[in-house]
Coordinates of C-alpha atoms and ligand atoms in Angstrom, one line a residue:
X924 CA 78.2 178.2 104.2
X925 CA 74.4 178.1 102.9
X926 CA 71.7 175.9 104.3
X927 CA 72.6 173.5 101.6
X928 CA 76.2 172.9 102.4
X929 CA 75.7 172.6 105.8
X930 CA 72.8 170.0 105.6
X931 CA 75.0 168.5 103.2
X932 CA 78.4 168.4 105.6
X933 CA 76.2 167.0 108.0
X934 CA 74.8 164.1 105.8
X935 CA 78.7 163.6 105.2
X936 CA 79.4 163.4 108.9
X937 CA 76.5 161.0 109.3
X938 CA 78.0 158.4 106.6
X939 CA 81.1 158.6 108.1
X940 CA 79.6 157.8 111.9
X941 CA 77.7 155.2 110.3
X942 CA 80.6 153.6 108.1
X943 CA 83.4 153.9 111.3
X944 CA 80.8 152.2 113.1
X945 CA 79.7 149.6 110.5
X946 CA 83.7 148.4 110.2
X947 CA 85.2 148.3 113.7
X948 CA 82.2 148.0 116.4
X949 CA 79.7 145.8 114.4
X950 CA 81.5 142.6 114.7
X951 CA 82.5 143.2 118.7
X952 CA 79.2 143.0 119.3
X953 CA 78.7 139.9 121.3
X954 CA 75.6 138.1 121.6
X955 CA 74.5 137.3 124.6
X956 CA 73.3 133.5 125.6
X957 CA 69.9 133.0 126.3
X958 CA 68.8 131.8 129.7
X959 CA 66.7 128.6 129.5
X960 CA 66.6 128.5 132.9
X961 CA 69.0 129.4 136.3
X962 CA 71.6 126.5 135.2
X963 CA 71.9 126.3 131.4
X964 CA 72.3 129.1 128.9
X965 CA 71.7 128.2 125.4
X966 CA 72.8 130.3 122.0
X967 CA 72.2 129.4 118.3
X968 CA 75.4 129.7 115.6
X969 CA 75.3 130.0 112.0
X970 CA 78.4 128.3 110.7
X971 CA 78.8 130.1 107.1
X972 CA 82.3 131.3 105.4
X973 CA 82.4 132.0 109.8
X974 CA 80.5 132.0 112.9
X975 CA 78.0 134.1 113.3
X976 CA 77.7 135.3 115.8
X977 CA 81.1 135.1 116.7
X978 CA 81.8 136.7 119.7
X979 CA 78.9 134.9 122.2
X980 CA 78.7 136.4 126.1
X981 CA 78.1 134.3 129.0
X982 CA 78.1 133.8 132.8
X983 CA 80.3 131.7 134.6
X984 CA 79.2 128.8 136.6
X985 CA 76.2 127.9 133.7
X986 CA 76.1 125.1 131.5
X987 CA 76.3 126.8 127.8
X988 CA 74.5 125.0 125.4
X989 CA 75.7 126.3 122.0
X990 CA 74.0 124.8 118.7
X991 CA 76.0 125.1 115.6
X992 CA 74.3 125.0 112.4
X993 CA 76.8 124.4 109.5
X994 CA 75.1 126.3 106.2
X995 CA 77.4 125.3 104.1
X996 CA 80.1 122.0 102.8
X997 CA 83.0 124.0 102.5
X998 CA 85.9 121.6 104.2
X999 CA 87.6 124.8 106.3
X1000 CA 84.5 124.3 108.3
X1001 CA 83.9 120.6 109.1
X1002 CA 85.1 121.1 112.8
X1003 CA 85.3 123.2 115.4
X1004 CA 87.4 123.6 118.1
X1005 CA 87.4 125.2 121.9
X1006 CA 91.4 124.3 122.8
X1007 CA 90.8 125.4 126.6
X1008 CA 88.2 123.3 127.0
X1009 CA 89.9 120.2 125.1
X1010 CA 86.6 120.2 122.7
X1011 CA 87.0 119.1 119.3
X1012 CA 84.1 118.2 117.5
X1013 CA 83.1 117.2 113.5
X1014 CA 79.9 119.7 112.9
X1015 CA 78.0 117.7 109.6
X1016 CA 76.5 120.0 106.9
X1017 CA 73.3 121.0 107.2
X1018 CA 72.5 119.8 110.4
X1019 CA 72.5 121.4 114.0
X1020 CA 75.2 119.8 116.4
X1021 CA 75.1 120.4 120.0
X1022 CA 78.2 121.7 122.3
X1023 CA 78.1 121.9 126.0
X1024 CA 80.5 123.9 127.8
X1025 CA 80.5 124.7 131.7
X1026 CA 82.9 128.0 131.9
X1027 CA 84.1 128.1 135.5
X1028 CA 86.3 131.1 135.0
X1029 CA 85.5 134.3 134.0
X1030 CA 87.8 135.0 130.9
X1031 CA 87.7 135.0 126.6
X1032 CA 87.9 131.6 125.7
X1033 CA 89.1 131.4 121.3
X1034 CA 87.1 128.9 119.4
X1035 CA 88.3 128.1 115.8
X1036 CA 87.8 125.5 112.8
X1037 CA 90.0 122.7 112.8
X1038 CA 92.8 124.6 110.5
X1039 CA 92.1 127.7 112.8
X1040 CA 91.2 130.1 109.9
X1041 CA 87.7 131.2 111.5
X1042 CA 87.9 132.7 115.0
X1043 CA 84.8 132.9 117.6
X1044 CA 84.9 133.9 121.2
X1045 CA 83.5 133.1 124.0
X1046 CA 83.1 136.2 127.0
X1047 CA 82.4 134.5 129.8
X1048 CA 81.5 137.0 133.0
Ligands
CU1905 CU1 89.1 126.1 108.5

């Protein structure tokens, strides 16, 4: 191989890293609940077409303040539920609607829309 061809595999390699990446690690990446203080943790969600983020990490024992913002009027999104924590709740478009949760087990904890077609998790630790 010339210095072209190999500068060029390597670009190739790159894309690939990149791509593999991009399509099975990008959306495990969980997002991590902000500390307001030592008691309550508190992470913003984008309701759109799914939750972003989806997959939200958090400690045990904290009271996790999660604030929903629903971008959109699509129905499939209208509520959203946490089934291990009995939580059902109507989220209105456009507007910011507040859950609390206080995980007291360490585990991944499923949160859905009402039909359970979009999927977000909470990690708790
Ligand atoms: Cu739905």
């Amino acid at each position: 191989m010339d210095s072209t061809q190999i500068i060029i595999t390597l670009i190739g390699i790159g894309l690939i890293a990149f791509i593999v990446k991009y399509f099975f690690f990008w959306k495990e990446a969980a997002t991590t609940a902000t500390s307001v203080n030592d008691k309550i943790q508190e992470v913003d969600v984008t309701v759109k077409g799914g939750y972003t983020p989806s997959t939200i990490q958090t400690s045990v024992g904290k009271l996790l303040r999660l604030r929903f913002y629903r971008d959109e009027t699509a129905s499939c999104s209208e509520e959203v539920v946490f089934g291990d924590f009995s939580i059902r709740k109507e989220l209105p478009a456009f507007q910011t609607t507040v859950i609390e949760i206080k995980p007291e087990k360490a585990g991944t904890y499923e949160f859905t829309c009402g039909m359970g077609m979009m999927h977000g998790k909470l990690v708790v630790v």
